[in-house]
Coordinates of C-alpha atoms in Angstrom, one line a residue:
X19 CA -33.6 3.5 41.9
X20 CA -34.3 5.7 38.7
X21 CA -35.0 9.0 37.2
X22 CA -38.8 9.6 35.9
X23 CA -39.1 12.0 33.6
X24 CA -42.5 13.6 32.9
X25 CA -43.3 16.4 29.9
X26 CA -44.8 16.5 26.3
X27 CA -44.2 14.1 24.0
X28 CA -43.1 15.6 20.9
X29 CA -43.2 12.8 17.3
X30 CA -43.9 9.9 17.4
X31 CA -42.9 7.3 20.5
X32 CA -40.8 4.4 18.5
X33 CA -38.8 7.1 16.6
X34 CA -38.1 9.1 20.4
X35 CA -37.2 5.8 22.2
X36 CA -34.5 5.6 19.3
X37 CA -33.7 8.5 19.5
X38 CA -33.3 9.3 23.1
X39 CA -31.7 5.5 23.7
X40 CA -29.1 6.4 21.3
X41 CA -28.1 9.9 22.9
X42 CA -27.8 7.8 26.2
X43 CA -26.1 5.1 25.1
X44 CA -23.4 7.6 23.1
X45 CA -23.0 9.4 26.4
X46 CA -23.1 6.7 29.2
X47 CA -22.9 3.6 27.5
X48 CA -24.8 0.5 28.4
X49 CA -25.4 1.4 32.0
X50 CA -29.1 2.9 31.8
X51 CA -32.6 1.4 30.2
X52 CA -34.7 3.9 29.0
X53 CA -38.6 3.1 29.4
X54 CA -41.3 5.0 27.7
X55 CA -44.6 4.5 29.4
X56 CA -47.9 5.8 30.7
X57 CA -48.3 7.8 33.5
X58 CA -51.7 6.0 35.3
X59 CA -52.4 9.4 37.3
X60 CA -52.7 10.9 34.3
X61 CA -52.6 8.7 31.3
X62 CA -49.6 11.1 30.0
X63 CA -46.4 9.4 28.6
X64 CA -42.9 9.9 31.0
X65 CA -39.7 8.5 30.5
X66 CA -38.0 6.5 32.9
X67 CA -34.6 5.5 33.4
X68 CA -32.9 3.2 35.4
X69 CA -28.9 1.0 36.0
X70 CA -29.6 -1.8 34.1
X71 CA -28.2 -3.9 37.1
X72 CA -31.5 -3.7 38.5
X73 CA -32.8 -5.3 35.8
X74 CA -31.2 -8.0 35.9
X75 CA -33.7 -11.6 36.1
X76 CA -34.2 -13.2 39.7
X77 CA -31.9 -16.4 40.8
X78 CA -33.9 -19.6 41.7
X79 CA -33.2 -21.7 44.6
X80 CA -34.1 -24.8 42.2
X81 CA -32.6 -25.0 38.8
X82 CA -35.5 -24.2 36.6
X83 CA -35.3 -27.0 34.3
X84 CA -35.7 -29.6 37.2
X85 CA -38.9 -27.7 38.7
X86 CA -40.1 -27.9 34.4
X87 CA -39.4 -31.3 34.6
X88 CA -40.7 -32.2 37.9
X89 CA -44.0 -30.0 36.5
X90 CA -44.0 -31.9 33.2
X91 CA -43.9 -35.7 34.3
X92 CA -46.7 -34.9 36.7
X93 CA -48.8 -33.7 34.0
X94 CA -48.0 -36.2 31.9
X95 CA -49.7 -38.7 34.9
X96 CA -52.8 -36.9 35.2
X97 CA -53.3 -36.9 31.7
X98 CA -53.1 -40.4 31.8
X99 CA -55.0 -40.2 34.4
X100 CA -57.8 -38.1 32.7
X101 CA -58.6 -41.4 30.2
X102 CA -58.5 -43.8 32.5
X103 CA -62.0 -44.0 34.3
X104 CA -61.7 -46.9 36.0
X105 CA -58.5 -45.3 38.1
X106 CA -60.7 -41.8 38.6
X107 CA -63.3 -43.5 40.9
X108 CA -60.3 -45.0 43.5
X109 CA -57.3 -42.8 43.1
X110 CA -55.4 -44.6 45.8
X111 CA -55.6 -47.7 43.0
X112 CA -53.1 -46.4 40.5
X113 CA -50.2 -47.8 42.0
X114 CA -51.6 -51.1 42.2
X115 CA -52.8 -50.8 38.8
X116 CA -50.2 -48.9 36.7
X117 CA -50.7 -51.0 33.5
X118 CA -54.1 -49.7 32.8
X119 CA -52.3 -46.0 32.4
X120 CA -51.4 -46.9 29.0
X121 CA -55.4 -46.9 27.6
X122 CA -55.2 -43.4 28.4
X123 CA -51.9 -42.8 26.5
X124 CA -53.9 -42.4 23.1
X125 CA -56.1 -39.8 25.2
X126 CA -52.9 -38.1 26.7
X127 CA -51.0 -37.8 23.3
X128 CA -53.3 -36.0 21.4
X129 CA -54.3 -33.4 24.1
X130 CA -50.4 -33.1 24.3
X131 CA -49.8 -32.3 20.8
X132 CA -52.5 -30.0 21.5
X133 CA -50.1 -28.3 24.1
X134 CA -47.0 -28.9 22.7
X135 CA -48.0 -27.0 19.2
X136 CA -48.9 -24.1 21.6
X137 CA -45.9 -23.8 23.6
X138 CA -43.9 -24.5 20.2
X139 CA -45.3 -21.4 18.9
X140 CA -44.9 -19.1 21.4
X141 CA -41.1 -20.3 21.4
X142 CA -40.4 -19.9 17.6
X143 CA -42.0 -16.5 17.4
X144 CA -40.4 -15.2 20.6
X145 CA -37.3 -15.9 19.1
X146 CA -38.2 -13.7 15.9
X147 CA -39.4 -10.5 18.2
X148 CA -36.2 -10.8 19.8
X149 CA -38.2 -12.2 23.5
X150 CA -36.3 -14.5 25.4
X151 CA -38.8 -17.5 27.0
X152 CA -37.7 -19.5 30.2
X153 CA -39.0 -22.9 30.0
X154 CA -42.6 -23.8 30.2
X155 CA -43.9 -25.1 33.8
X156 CA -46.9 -27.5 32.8
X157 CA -49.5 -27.5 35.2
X158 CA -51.0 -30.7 35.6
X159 CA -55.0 -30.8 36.7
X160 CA -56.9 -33.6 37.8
X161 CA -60.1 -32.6 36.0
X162 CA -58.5 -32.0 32.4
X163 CA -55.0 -33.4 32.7
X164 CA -53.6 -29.8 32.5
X165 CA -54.5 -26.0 33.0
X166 CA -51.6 -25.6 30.1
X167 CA -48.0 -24.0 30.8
X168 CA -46.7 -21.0 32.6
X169 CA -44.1 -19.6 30.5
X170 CA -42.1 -16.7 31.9
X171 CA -40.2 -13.7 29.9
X172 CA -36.6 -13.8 31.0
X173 CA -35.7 -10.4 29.0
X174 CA -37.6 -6.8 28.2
X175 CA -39.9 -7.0 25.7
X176 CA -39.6 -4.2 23.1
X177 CA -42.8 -2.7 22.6
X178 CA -46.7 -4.0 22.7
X179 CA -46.5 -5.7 19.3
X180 CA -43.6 -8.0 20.1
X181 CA -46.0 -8.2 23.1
X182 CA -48.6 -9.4 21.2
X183 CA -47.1 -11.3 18.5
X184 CA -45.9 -13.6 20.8
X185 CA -49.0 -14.2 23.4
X186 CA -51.1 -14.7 20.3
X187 CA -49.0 -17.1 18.7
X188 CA -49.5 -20.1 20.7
X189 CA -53.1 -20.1 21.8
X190 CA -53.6 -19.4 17.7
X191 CA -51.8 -22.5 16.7
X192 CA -53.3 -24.6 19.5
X193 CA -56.6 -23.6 18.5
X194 CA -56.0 -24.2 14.9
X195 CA -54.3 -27.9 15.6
X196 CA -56.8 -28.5 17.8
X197 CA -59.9 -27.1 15.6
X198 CA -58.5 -29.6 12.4
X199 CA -58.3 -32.4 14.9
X200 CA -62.0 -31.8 16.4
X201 CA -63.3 -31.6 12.6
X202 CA -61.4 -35.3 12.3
X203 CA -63.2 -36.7 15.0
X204 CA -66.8 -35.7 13.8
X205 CA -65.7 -37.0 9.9
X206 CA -63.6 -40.4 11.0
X207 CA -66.1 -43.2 12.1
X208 CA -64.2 -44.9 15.2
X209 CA -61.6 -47.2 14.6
X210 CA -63.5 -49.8 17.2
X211 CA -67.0 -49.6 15.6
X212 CA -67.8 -48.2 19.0
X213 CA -66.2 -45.2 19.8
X214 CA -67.6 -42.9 22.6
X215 CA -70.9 -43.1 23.4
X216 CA -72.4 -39.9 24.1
X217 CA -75.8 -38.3 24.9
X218 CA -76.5 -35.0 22.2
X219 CA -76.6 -32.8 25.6
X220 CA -72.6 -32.8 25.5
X221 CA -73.3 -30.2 22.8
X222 CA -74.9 -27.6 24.7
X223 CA -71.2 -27.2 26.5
X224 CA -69.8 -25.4 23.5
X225 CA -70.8 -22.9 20.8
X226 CA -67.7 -23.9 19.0
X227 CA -68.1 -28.1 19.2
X228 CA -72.2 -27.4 19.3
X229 CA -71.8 -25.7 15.6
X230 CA -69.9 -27.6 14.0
X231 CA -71.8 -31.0 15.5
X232 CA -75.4 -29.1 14.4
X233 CA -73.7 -28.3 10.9
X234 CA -72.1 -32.1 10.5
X235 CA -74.4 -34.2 12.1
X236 CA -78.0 -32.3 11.8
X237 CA -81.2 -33.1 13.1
X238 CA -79.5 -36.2 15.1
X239 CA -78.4 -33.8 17.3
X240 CA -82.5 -33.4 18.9
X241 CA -83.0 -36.3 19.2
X242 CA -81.7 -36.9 22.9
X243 CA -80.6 -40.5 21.9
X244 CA -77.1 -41.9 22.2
X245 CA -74.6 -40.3 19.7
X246 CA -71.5 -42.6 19.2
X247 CA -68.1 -40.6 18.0
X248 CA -64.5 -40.7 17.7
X249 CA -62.6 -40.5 20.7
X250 CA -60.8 -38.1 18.9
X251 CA -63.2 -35.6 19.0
X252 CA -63.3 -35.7 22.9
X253 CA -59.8 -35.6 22.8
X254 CA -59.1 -32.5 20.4
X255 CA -61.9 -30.6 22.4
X256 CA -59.8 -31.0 25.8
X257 CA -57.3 -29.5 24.0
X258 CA -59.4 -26.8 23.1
X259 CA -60.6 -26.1 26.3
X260 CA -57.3 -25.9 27.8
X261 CA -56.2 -22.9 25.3
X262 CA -59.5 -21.5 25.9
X263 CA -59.0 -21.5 29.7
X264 CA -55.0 -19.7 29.1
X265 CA -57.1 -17.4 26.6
X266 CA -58.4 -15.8 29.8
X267 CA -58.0 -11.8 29.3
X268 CA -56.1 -12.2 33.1
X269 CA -53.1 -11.6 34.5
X270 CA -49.9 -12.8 32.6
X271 CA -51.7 -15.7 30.9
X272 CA -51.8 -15.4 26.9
X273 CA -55.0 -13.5 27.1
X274 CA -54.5 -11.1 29.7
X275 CA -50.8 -10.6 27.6
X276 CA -53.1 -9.8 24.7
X277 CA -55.6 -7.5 26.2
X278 CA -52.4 -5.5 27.5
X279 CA -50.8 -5.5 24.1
X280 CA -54.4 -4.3 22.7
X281 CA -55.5 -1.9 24.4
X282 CA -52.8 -1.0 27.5
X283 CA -52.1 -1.1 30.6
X284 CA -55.2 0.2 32.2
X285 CA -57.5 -1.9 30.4
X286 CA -55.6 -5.1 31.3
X287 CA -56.0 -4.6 35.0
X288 CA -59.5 -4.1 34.6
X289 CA -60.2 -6.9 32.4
X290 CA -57.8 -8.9 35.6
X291 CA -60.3 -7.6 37.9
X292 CA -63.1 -8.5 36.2
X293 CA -62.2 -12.4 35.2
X294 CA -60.9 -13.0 38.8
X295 CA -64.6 -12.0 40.3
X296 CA -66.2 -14.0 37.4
X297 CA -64.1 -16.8 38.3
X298 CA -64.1 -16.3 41.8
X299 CA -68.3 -16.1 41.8
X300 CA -68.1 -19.5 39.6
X301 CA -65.9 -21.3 42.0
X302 CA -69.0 -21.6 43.9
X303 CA -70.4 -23.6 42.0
X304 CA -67.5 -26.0 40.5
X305 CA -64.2 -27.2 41.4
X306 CA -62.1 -26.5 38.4
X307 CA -63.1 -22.3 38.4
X308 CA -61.6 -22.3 42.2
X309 CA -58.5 -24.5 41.1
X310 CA -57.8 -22.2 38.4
X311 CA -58.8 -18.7 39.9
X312 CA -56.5 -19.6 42.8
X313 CA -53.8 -20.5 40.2
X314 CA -54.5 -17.0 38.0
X315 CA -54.3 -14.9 41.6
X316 CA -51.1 -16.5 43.1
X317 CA -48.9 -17.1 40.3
X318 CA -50.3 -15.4 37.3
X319 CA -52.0 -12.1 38.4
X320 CA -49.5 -9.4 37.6
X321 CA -48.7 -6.8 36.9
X322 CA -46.9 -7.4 33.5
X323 CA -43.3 -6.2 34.1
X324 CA -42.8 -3.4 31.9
X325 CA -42.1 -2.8 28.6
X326 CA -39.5 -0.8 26.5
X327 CA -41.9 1.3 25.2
X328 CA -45.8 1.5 25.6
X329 CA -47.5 4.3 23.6
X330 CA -47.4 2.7 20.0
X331 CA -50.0 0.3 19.0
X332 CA -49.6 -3.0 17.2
X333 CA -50.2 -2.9 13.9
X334 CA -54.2 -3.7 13.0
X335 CA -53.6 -7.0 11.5
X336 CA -51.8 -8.7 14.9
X337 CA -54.9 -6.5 16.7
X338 CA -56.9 -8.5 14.5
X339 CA -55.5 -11.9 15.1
X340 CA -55.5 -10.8 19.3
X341 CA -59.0 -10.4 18.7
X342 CA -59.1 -13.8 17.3
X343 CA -58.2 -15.5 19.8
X344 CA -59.9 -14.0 22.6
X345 CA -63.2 -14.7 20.5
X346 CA -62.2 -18.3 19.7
X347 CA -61.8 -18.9 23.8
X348 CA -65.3 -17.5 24.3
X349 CA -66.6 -19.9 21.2
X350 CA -65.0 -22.6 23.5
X351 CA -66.8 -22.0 26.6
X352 CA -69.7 -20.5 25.9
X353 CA -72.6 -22.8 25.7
X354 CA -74.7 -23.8 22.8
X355 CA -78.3 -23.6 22.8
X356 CA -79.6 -25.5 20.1
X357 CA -82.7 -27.2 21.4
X358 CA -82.8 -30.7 22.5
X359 CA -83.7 -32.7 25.2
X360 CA -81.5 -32.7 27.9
X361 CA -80.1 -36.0 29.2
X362 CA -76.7 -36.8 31.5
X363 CA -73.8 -37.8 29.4
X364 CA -73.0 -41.1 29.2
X365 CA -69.3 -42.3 28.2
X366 CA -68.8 -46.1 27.6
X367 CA -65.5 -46.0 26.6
X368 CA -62.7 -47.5 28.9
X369 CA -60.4 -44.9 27.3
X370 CA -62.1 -42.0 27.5
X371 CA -62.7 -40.3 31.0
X372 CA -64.5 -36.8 30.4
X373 CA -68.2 -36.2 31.9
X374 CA -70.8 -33.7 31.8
X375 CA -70.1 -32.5 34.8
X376 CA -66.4 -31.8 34.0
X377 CA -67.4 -30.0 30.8
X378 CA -69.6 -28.2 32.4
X379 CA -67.2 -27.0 35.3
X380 CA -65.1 -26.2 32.3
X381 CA -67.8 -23.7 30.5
X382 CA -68.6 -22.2 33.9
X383 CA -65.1 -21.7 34.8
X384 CA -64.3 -20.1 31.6

């Protein structure tokens, strides 16, 4: 149980929470938290304090770093898995054929990196903004390797900038890795001579990929014949999409933590709401939007557990780089429409995996 505490605000927040956690702490020691937040009847700021016992972070029945591991070595097979084509068609073949795993481990490395510069971000700046991480759960897909990590927050954050400084952080290094290594694969010619073979169509999946490609590679790009490319490129766009996909404003992924360090706790459940029926509507049409809209509503959905104090807002320049992010994710997913003529894509590769219809399942579901 606790107190809640409602009345007029006088100052500003920060400089109260100091304030009044101080007067508590000289009188009652470390026994109480104090919490300044927003009263949703009214949208009126109360104080609420309760035994820090309470607060203390639920047990699990299974050490966490064995369910991380157990989640991270399965990943790591369906990324494998992901660039191998000739084991996606028969499934039930991989054990009989566990050499051919390794022509996807070029594939799985680099969307790897990918992930491991995001999750390495979020850890180094958490530890700066005084936010304790648990260890990252990867959650391994079959249609992309991975839907990314689900990091929890063992500890209270401070206030919404900490907030923000650290759900920003990862997705903004991922996409930057991931962006330099895209930009590599349209400039390196393949190391084979060969390379992916890809119809221009694969394109239209992406404002973000279809720009650049327009800007690099021009009027091939209308042509509707055969492009061939870097497996790199298809590579560093996975990547992409999978921070695109955690930059969903939902829930407790990094976008829905951003929306909710932006612009509060109202605003976050409604932009929950909305993604969930956007994803829930495009599950009809594709397998990856029902994997993922089940994953957001049974593990990731909310609420945000609350923070020390609410009513200040980040400074404009980590608002800005929130922003960022949420606007790269939609450059992601959102289609191009430059025009050309539309043809399936092909991929002759035996170490590449990806097809139109899985980047397209990726755009819808995003």
């Amino acid at each position: 149980g606790g107190l809640l505490f409602k009345g007029n605000l006088r100052g500003q927040a920060a400089k109260s929470y100091e304030k009044i956690t101080k007067r508590m702490e000289d009188r009652l020691g470390d026994q109480y938290k104090l919490f300044i937040l927003i009263n949703p009847e009214d949208d009126k700021p109360v104080a609420v304090v309760v035994p820090r016992k309470t607060l203390q972070p639920e047990i699990t029945a299974v050490p966490e770093w064995f369910a991380a591991g157990a989640f991270g070595l399965v990943t790591l097979f369906t990324l494998l898995l992901r660039n191998v084509p000739a084991l996606q068609s028969n499934l039930l073949s991989t054990l009989d054929n566990l050499d051919l795993l390794k022509d996807g481990l070029p594939g799985a490395l680099v969307t790897a990196l990918v992930l491991g510069v995001h999750e390495i971000s979020h850890i180094l700046v958490a530890r700066n903004a005084g936010v304790k991480l648990g260890l990252p759960y990867f959650v391994p897909s079959w249609q992309i390797g991975s839907f990314g990590a689900i990091t929890r927050i063992l500890n209270i954050v401070p206030k919404r900038e900490d907030l923000l400084k650290v759900a920003a952080a990862g997705p903004l290094a991922g996409f930057s890795f991931g962006l330099v290594l895209l930009l590599l694969g349209f400039i390196l010619p393949p190391s084979d001579g060969i390379g992916v073979v890809v119809d221009s169509s694969v394109f239209h999946e992406s404002l973000l990929a279809g720009g650049i490609a327009k800007l690099l590679l021009g009027d091939v790009l209308k042509e509707g014949t055969p492009i061939s490319v870097n497996p790199l490129l298809i590579w560093a766009w996975a990547g992409l999409l999978i921070n695109a996909i955690n930059s969903i404003p939902a829930g407790e992924l990094d976008g829905g933590r951003i929306s909710f360090a932006i612009w509060g706790r109202k605003a976050s459940s409604r932009f929950t709401a909305a993604s969930i029926v956007l994803l829930g509507l495009s599950s009809l049409f594709n397998d990856v939007a029902f994997y993922w809209v089940a994953l957001i509503f049974f593990l990731q959905r909310g609420p945000i557990a609350p923070l020390s104090e609410e009513i200040t807002d980040p400074d404009n320049k980590y608002v800005a780089l929130g922003v960022t992010v949420l606007l790269l994710g939609l450059l992601v997913c959102l289609p191009y429409p430059f025009p050309s003529q539309v043809k399936p894509l092909q991929v002759f590769s035996d170490t590449i995996g990806y097809s139109n219809q899985t980047f397209t399942s990726l755009v819808l579901c995003c």
